[in-house]
């Protein structure tokens, strides 16, 4: 087994020992596995002095780990559970063993997954909980806060990315290529069955996925200090020509502004981000309106104002 060689100074040691529980039907390599994980975590915390090493409890299990709400499908490589005094990260033992015995990129992928989850736990202590201003904002606020959390965690953990990481940019471009036609199909179905609940639910789900992927990529880019044009000019051109083109630099600026501020200043940045998210829903080809009571409504009628414009006209 090998241990990740993390770049940067490693002269700071954690103030407490980790609790590493190994639950495996194959105990022969337990000592080596425990030692390798402990050394890996020591190096990770030494490289990233902003993380609190006292918060982690690590458990490695041999059986597939499945979230309580998902009992079917492929098991994830790790799960995190936050507590008032820290977090527990449960790793799939088979995944850990494969990473430790694999090539450098496999090993760094394990390091990065751990690093990102530790940051997600750290940032959960600084959750944004301001209540939305109205019923329209309430429907978009979960998307905005998820974007913000994803952006911050990825920005903070970007330095541990494997060399061949694609920052999810190809996946983002795939979504941008598929969404217009998918939204048109949903509108065609709505014109037939008039099921506005189905249209609204599907549209919001697609918007949430697109926004999370966007924040995911922007967080890594910010952490690396790079732009899409630096990585692949053709990707930059594709984003510019997509339904996200006008909003991409705005998202980058608003997420960075929110991450670098606090209190009311942060909430203002996030509220501005919300209006841009609402604009993307309209850019997706989904007719978005606000009724007289201020509630969000999706309709094919041309009489409805788009939500982003209506929101800007409302008094705050």
Tab-separated table of C-alpha atoms in Angstrom:
chain	number	residue	atom	x	y	z
A	1	UNK	CA	0.000	0.000	0.000
A	2	UNK	CA	1.131	3.516	-0.772
A	3	UNK	CA	0.263	6.843	0.800
A	4	UNK	CA	-0.578	9.981	-1.137
A	5	UNK	CA	2.287	12.419	-1.440
A	6	UNK	CA	0.493	15.713	-0.902
A	7	UNK	CA	2.230	18.851	-2.075
A	8	UNK	CA	2.977	21.646	0.367
A	9	UNK	CA	4.285	21.922	3.915
A	10	UNK	CA	3.541	19.076	6.297
A	11	UNK	CA	4.967	20.375	9.554
A	12	UNK	CA	1.628	20.763	11.368
A	13	UNK	CA	0.344	17.645	13.067
A	14	UNK	CA	-3.276	17.033	14.124
A	15	UNK	CA	-3.982	17.778	17.777
A	16	UNK	CA	-5.874	14.513	18.344
A	17	UNK	CA	-5.701	10.951	17.073
A	18	UNK	CA	-8.336	9.814	14.627
A	19	UNK	CA	-10.711	7.040	15.568
A	20	UNK	CA	-10.472	4.565	12.733
A	21	UNK	CA	-12.715	1.541	12.984
A	22	UNK	CA	-12.076	-1.295	10.560
A	23	UNK	CA	-14.976	-3.646	10.045
A	24	UNK	CA	-13.849	-6.210	7.534
A	25	UNK	CA	-14.284	-9.889	6.807
A	26	UNK	CA	-10.693	-9.840	5.598
A	27	UNK	CA	-8.622	-8.831	8.652
A	28	UNK	CA	-5.226	-9.835	7.240
A	29	UNK	CA	-4.411	-6.323	6.012
A	30	UNK	CA	-6.123	-4.417	8.827
A	31	UNK	CA	-2.938	-3.073	10.415
A	32	UNK	CA	-1.515	-1.848	7.100
A	33	UNK	CA	-4.852	-0.319	6.078
A	34	UNK	CA	-5.231	1.520	9.374
A	35	UNK	CA	-1.661	2.824	9.178
A	36	UNK	CA	-2.038	3.955	5.558
A	37	UNK	CA	-5.274	5.823	6.264
A	38	UNK	CA	-3.896	7.495	9.374
A	39	UNK	CA	-0.805	8.663	7.484
A	40	UNK	CA	-2.934	9.873	4.591
A	41	UNK	CA	-5.146	11.905	6.937
A	42	UNK	CA	-2.153	13.324	8.799
A	43	UNK	CA	-0.698	14.561	5.525
A	44	UNK	CA	-4.048	15.964	4.397
A	45	UNK	CA	-4.576	17.947	7.594
A	46	UNK	CA	-0.963	19.095	7.586
A	47	UNK	CA	-1.393	20.419	4.044
A	48	UNK	CA	-4.723	22.161	4.784
A	49	UNK	CA	-4.388	24.052	8.047
A	50	UNK	CA	-7.911	25.533	7.775
A	51	UNK	CA	-9.542	22.194	8.575
A	52	UNK	CA	-10.215	21.227	12.186
A	53	UNK	CA	-8.624	17.813	12.697
A	54	UNK	CA	-10.517	17.208	15.942
A	55	UNK	CA	-13.894	16.899	14.205
A	56	UNK	CA	-13.368	13.670	12.298
A	57	UNK	CA	-14.229	10.090	13.156
A	58	UNK	CA	-13.455	7.652	10.332
A	59	UNK	CA	-14.963	4.197	9.961
A	60	UNK	CA	-14.094	1.755	7.200
A	61	UNK	CA	-16.558	-1.042	6.428
A	62	UNK	CA	-16.253	-4.009	4.110
A	63	UNK	CA	-19.855	-4.302	3.005
A	64	UNK	CA	-21.356	-1.898	0.481
A	65	UNK	CA	-22.482	1.306	2.152
A	66	UNK	CA	-25.865	2.618	1.087
A	67	UNK	CA	-27.620	5.760	2.320
A	68	UNK	CA	-30.755	4.998	4.366
A	69	UNK	CA	-32.944	6.665	1.745
A	70	UNK	CA	-31.412	4.677	-1.156
A	71	UNK	CA	-31.472	0.948	-0.623
A	72	UNK	CA	-31.079	0.108	-4.316
A	73	UNK	CA	-28.405	0.896	-6.853
A	74	UNK	CA	-24.642	1.227	-6.673
A	75	UNK	CA	-23.141	2.044	-3.306
A	76	UNK	CA	-21.216	5.323	-3.007
A	77	UNK	CA	-17.527	5.186	-2.047
A	78	UNK	CA	-18.186	7.178	1.124
A	79	UNK	CA	-20.896	8.740	3.254
A	80	UNK	CA	-20.709	11.611	5.736
A	81	UNK	CA	-22.854	12.183	8.799
A	82	UNK	CA	-22.561	15.480	10.651
A	83	UNK	CA	-22.902	15.762	14.435
A	84	UNK	CA	-22.886	18.698	16.802
A	85	UNK	CA	-19.245	18.020	17.688
A	86	UNK	CA	-17.906	16.730	14.390
A	87	UNK	CA	-18.599	14.245	11.635
A	88	UNK	CA	-18.374	10.571	10.828
A	89	UNK	CA	-17.140	9.490	7.412
A	90	UNK	CA	-17.871	5.916	6.444
A	91	UNK	CA	-15.775	4.532	3.609
A	92	UNK	CA	-16.378	1.454	1.503
A	93	UNK	CA	-13.436	-0.802	2.337
A	94	UNK	CA	-13.222	-2.281	-1.163
A	95	UNK	CA	-12.921	1.231	-2.611
A	96	UNK	CA	-10.193	2.190	-0.132
A	97	UNK	CA	-8.219	-0.981	-0.785
A	98	UNK	CA	-8.420	-0.465	-4.546
A	99	UNK	CA	-7.324	3.178	-4.244
A	100	UNK	CA	-4.395	2.384	-1.992
A	101	UNK	CA	-3.228	-0.375	-4.340
A	102	UNK	CA	-3.916	1.540	-7.570
A	103	UNK	CA	-2.157	4.225	-9.558
A	104	UNK	CA	-1.502	7.788	-8.423
A	105	UNK	CA	-4.773	9.176	-9.794
A	106	UNK	CA	-6.837	6.535	-7.980
A	107	UNK	CA	-5.062	7.359	-4.753
A	108	UNK	CA	-5.527	11.090	-5.218
A	109	UNK	CA	-9.215	10.537	-5.970
A	110	UNK	CA	-9.577	8.953	-2.521
A	111	UNK	CA	-7.676	11.871	-0.970
A	112	UNK	CA	-9.847	14.381	-2.774
A	113	UNK	CA	-13.135	12.708	-1.854
A	114	UNK	CA	-12.090	12.784	1.791
A	115	UNK	CA	-10.851	16.361	1.512
A	116	UNK	CA	-14.083	17.604	-0.080
A	117	UNK	CA	-16.306	15.871	2.477
A	118	UNK	CA	-14.266	17.298	5.338
A	119	UNK	CA	-14.797	20.753	3.879
A	120	UNK	CA	-18.511	20.131	3.404
A	121	UNK	CA	-18.737	19.230	7.069
A	122	UNK	CA	-16.709	22.288	8.035
A	123	UNK	CA	-18.917	24.587	5.972
A	124	UNK	CA	-22.099	23.038	7.352
A	125	UNK	CA	-21.259	24.884	10.573
A	126	UNK	CA	-21.634	28.124	8.616
A	127	UNK	CA	-24.948	27.331	6.948
A	128	UNK	CA	-26.945	30.128	5.349
A	129	UNK	CA	-30.368	30.060	7.003
A	130	UNK	CA	-31.946	33.432	6.218
A	131	UNK	CA	-35.653	33.016	5.450
A	132	UNK	CA	-36.730	33.826	1.889
A	133	UNK	CA	-38.436	37.151	1.362
A	134	UNK	CA	-41.575	35.704	-0.258
A	135	UNK	CA	-43.121	32.540	-1.647
A	136	UNK	CA	-41.325	32.892	-4.987
A	137	UNK	CA	-37.946	33.217	-3.300
A	138	UNK	CA	-38.761	30.234	-1.094
A	139	UNK	CA	-39.008	27.967	-4.126
A	140	UNK	CA	-35.563	28.945	-5.413
A	141	UNK	CA	-33.699	29.363	-2.119
A	142	UNK	CA	-32.818	25.646	-1.731
A	143	UNK	CA	-31.220	25.687	-5.196
A	144	UNK	CA	-29.222	28.813	-4.348
A	145	UNK	CA	-27.961	27.510	-0.999
A	146	UNK	CA	-26.975	24.193	-2.574
A	147	UNK	CA	-25.039	26.072	-5.261
A	148	UNK	CA	-23.288	28.128	-2.599
A	149	UNK	CA	-22.326	25.100	-0.499
A	150	UNK	CA	-21.073	23.171	-3.537
A	151	UNK	CA	-19.060	26.147	-4.750
A	152	UNK	CA	-17.366	26.752	-1.394
A	153	UNK	CA	-16.498	23.106	-0.763
A	154	UNK	CA	-15.020	22.643	-4.230
A	155	UNK	CA	-13.127	25.939	-4.127
A	156	UNK	CA	-11.545	25.002	-0.796
A	157	UNK	CA	-10.614	21.456	-1.845
A	158	UNK	CA	-9.547	22.116	-5.444
A	159	UNK	CA	-5.828	21.690	-4.752
A	160	UNK	CA	-6.260	17.968	-3.990
A	161	UNK	CA	-7.892	17.173	-7.350
A	162	UNK	CA	-6.296	14.372	-9.377
A	163	UNK	CA	-4.349	15.609	-12.369
A	164	UNK	CA	-6.837	14.190	-14.886
A	165	UNK	CA	-9.977	15.599	-13.231
A	166	UNK	CA	-12.374	17.139	-15.753
A	167	UNK	CA	-14.091	19.485	-13.240
A	168	UNK	CA	-17.428	18.078	-14.495
A	169	UNK	CA	-17.242	20.425	-17.478
A	170	UNK	CA	-18.086	17.742	-20.084
A	171	UNK	CA	-21.144	16.783	-18.031
A	172	UNK	CA	-22.183	20.440	-17.837
A	173	UNK	CA	-21.887	20.822	-21.609
A	174	UNK	CA	-23.954	17.682	-22.078
A	175	UNK	CA	-26.726	19.113	-19.922
A	176	UNK	CA	-26.663	22.387	-21.834
A	177	UNK	CA	-26.971	20.531	-25.135
A	178	UNK	CA	-29.847	18.333	-23.968
A	179	UNK	CA	-31.957	20.769	-21.963
A	180	UNK	CA	-33.617	22.840	-24.722
A	181	UNK	CA	-35.065	19.778	-26.462
A	182	UNK	CA	-36.019	18.164	-23.149
A	183	UNK	CA	-37.838	21.302	-22.026
A	184	UNK	CA	-39.673	21.540	-25.337
A	185	UNK	CA	-40.845	17.944	-24.927
A	186	UNK	CA	-42.108	18.786	-21.430
A	187	UNK	CA	-43.997	21.793	-22.812
A	188	UNK	CA	-45.537	19.668	-25.554
A	189	UNK	CA	-46.745	17.204	-22.940
A	190	UNK	CA	-48.170	20.077	-20.902
A	191	UNK	CA	-50.106	21.393	-23.890
A	192	UNK	CA	-51.719	17.959	-24.193
A	193	UNK	CA	-52.471	17.080	-20.570
A	194	UNK	CA	-52.454	20.502	-18.875
A	195	UNK	CA	-50.612	19.039	-15.862
A	196	UNK	CA	-48.892	22.164	-14.538
A	197	UNK	CA	-47.659	20.338	-11.427
A	198	UNK	CA	-45.731	17.845	-13.554
A	199	UNK	CA	-44.298	20.640	-15.693
A	200	UNK	CA	-43.253	22.678	-12.665
A	201	UNK	CA	-41.707	19.715	-10.841
A	202	UNK	CA	-39.749	18.498	-13.844
A	203	UNK	CA	-38.569	21.995	-14.754
A	204	UNK	CA	-37.373	22.775	-11.230
A	205	UNK	CA	-35.591	19.423	-10.985
A	206	UNK	CA	-33.746	20.094	-14.233
A	207	UNK	CA	-32.900	23.606	-13.127
A	208	UNK	CA	-31.551	22.325	-9.797
A	209	UNK	CA	-29.294	19.792	-11.545
A	210	UNK	CA	-27.984	22.391	-13.990
A	211	UNK	CA	-27.298	24.925	-11.236
A	212	UNK	CA	-25.574	22.402	-8.975
A	213	UNK	CA	-23.347	21.272	-11.841
A	214	UNK	CA	-22.569	24.899	-12.708
A	215	UNK	CA	-21.581	25.717	-9.125
A	216	UNK	CA	-19.567	22.482	-8.934
A	217	UNK	CA	-17.454	23.496	-11.937
A	218	UNK	CA	-17.152	27.154	-10.936
A	219	UNK	CA	-15.960	26.206	-7.455
A	220	UNK	CA	-13.120	24.095	-8.804
A	221	UNK	CA	-12.160	26.737	-11.350
A	222	UNK	CA	-12.041	29.395	-8.620
A	223	UNK	CA	-9.965	27.151	-6.355
A	224	UNK	CA	-7.505	26.459	-9.160
A	225	UNK	CA	-7.407	30.112	-10.213
A	226	UNK	CA	-8.311	29.176	-13.778
A	227	UNK	CA	-11.064	29.846	-16.317
A	228	UNK	CA	-12.760	27.542	-18.790
A	229	UNK	CA	-10.876	29.325	-21.578
A	230	UNK	CA	-7.579	28.381	-19.890
A	231	UNK	CA	-8.531	24.714	-19.933
A	232	UNK	CA	-10.329	24.363	-23.258
A	233	UNK	CA	-11.283	27.336	-25.460
A	234	UNK	CA	-13.834	25.183	-27.280
A	235	UNK	CA	-15.659	24.560	-23.994
A	236	UNK	CA	-15.732	28.291	-23.297
A	237	UNK	CA	-17.220	28.887	-26.748
A	238	UNK	CA	-19.861	26.211	-26.147
A	239	UNK	CA	-20.868	27.718	-22.804
A	240	UNK	CA	-21.013	31.204	-24.299
A	241	UNK	CA	-23.346	29.956	-27.026
A	242	UNK	CA	-25.602	28.063	-24.592
A	243	UNK	CA	-28.600	29.130	-22.524
A	244	UNK	CA	-26.114	29.715	-19.690
A	245	UNK	CA	-23.839	32.021	-21.666
A	246	UNK	CA	-24.924	35.403	-20.255
A	247	UNK	CA	-25.235	34.077	-16.714
A	248	UNK	CA	-21.915	32.204	-16.413
A	249	UNK	CA	-19.754	35.237	-15.473
A	250	UNK	CA	-22.534	36.576	-13.242
A	251	UNK	CA	-22.718	33.292	-11.352
A	252	UNK	CA	-18.951	33.267	-10.932
A	253	UNK	CA	-18.918	36.810	-9.547
A	254	UNK	CA	-21.919	36.364	-7.230
A	255	UNK	CA	-20.734	33.049	-5.787
A	256	UNK	CA	-17.256	34.449	-5.176
A	257	UNK	CA	-18.737	37.573	-3.608
A	258	UNK	CA	-20.973	35.547	-1.304
A	259	UNK	CA	-18.114	33.235	-0.298
A	260	UNK	CA	-15.868	36.185	0.539
A	261	UNK	CA	-18.461	38.073	2.590
A	262	UNK	CA	-20.691	37.445	5.591
A	263	UNK	CA	-23.955	38.517	7.168
A	264	UNK	CA	-26.200	40.872	5.212
A	265	UNK	CA	-23.587	41.346	2.487
A	266	UNK	CA	-23.586	37.606	1.809
A	267	UNK	CA	-27.378	37.434	1.808
A	268	UNK	CA	-27.528	40.255	-0.710
A	269	UNK	CA	-25.163	38.401	-3.050
A	270	UNK	CA	-27.207	35.211	-2.705
A	271	UNK	CA	-30.468	37.038	-3.338
A	272	UNK	CA	-28.992	38.509	-6.514
A	273	UNK	CA	-27.890	34.985	-7.422
A	274	UNK	CA	-31.477	33.825	-6.965
A	275	UNK	CA	-32.745	36.296	-9.574
A	276	UNK	CA	-30.160	35.009	-12.051
A	277	UNK	CA	-31.206	31.401	-11.352
A	278	UNK	CA	-34.784	32.392	-12.093
A	279	UNK	CA	-33.629	33.947	-15.356
A	280	UNK	CA	-32.011	30.635	-16.355
A	281	UNK	CA	-35.351	28.881	-15.942
A	282	UNK	CA	-36.799	31.267	-18.502
A	283	UNK	CA	-33.757	30.752	-20.741
A	284	UNK	CA	-34.517	27.014	-20.654
A	285	UNK	CA	-37.668	27.770	-22.604
A	286	UNK	CA	-39.978	27.236	-19.658
A	287	UNK	CA	-42.622	29.975	-19.385
A	288	UNK	CA	-42.397	31.323	-15.866
A	289	UNK	CA	-44.925	33.721	-14.401
A	290	UNK	CA	-45.864	35.328	-11.117
A	291	UNK	CA	-49.539	35.648	-10.268
A	292	UNK	CA	-51.204	38.566	-8.480
A	293	UNK	CA	-50.407	37.142	-5.048
A	294	UNK	CA	-46.723	36.737	-5.916
A	295	UNK	CA	-46.762	32.951	-6.349
A	296	UNK	CA	-44.658	31.311	-9.024
A	297	UNK	CA	-46.589	29.808	-11.918
A	298	UNK	CA	-45.578	27.990	-15.070
A	299	UNK	CA	-47.908	28.516	-18.035
A	300	UNK	CA	-47.817	28.553	-21.818
A	301	UNK	CA	-49.713	31.820	-21.941
A	302	UNK	CA	-47.735	34.695	-23.429
A	303	UNK	CA	-49.475	37.057	-20.997
A	304	UNK	CA	-47.310	35.981	-18.056
A	305	UNK	CA	-44.248	38.087	-17.237
A	306	UNK	CA	-41.053	36.096	-16.746
A	307	UNK	CA	-40.293	35.554	-13.072
A	308	UNK	CA	-36.930	37.311	-13.051
A	309	UNK	CA	-38.429	40.488	-14.525
A	310	UNK	CA	-41.421	40.344	-12.231
A	311	UNK	CA	-39.160	39.873	-9.243
A	312	UNK	CA	-37.129	42.954	-10.137
A	313	UNK	CA	-40.333	45.016	-10.331
A	314	UNK	CA	-41.524	43.970	-6.881
A	315	UNK	CA	-40.711	46.253	-3.949
A	316	UNK	CA	-38.165	44.896	-1.458
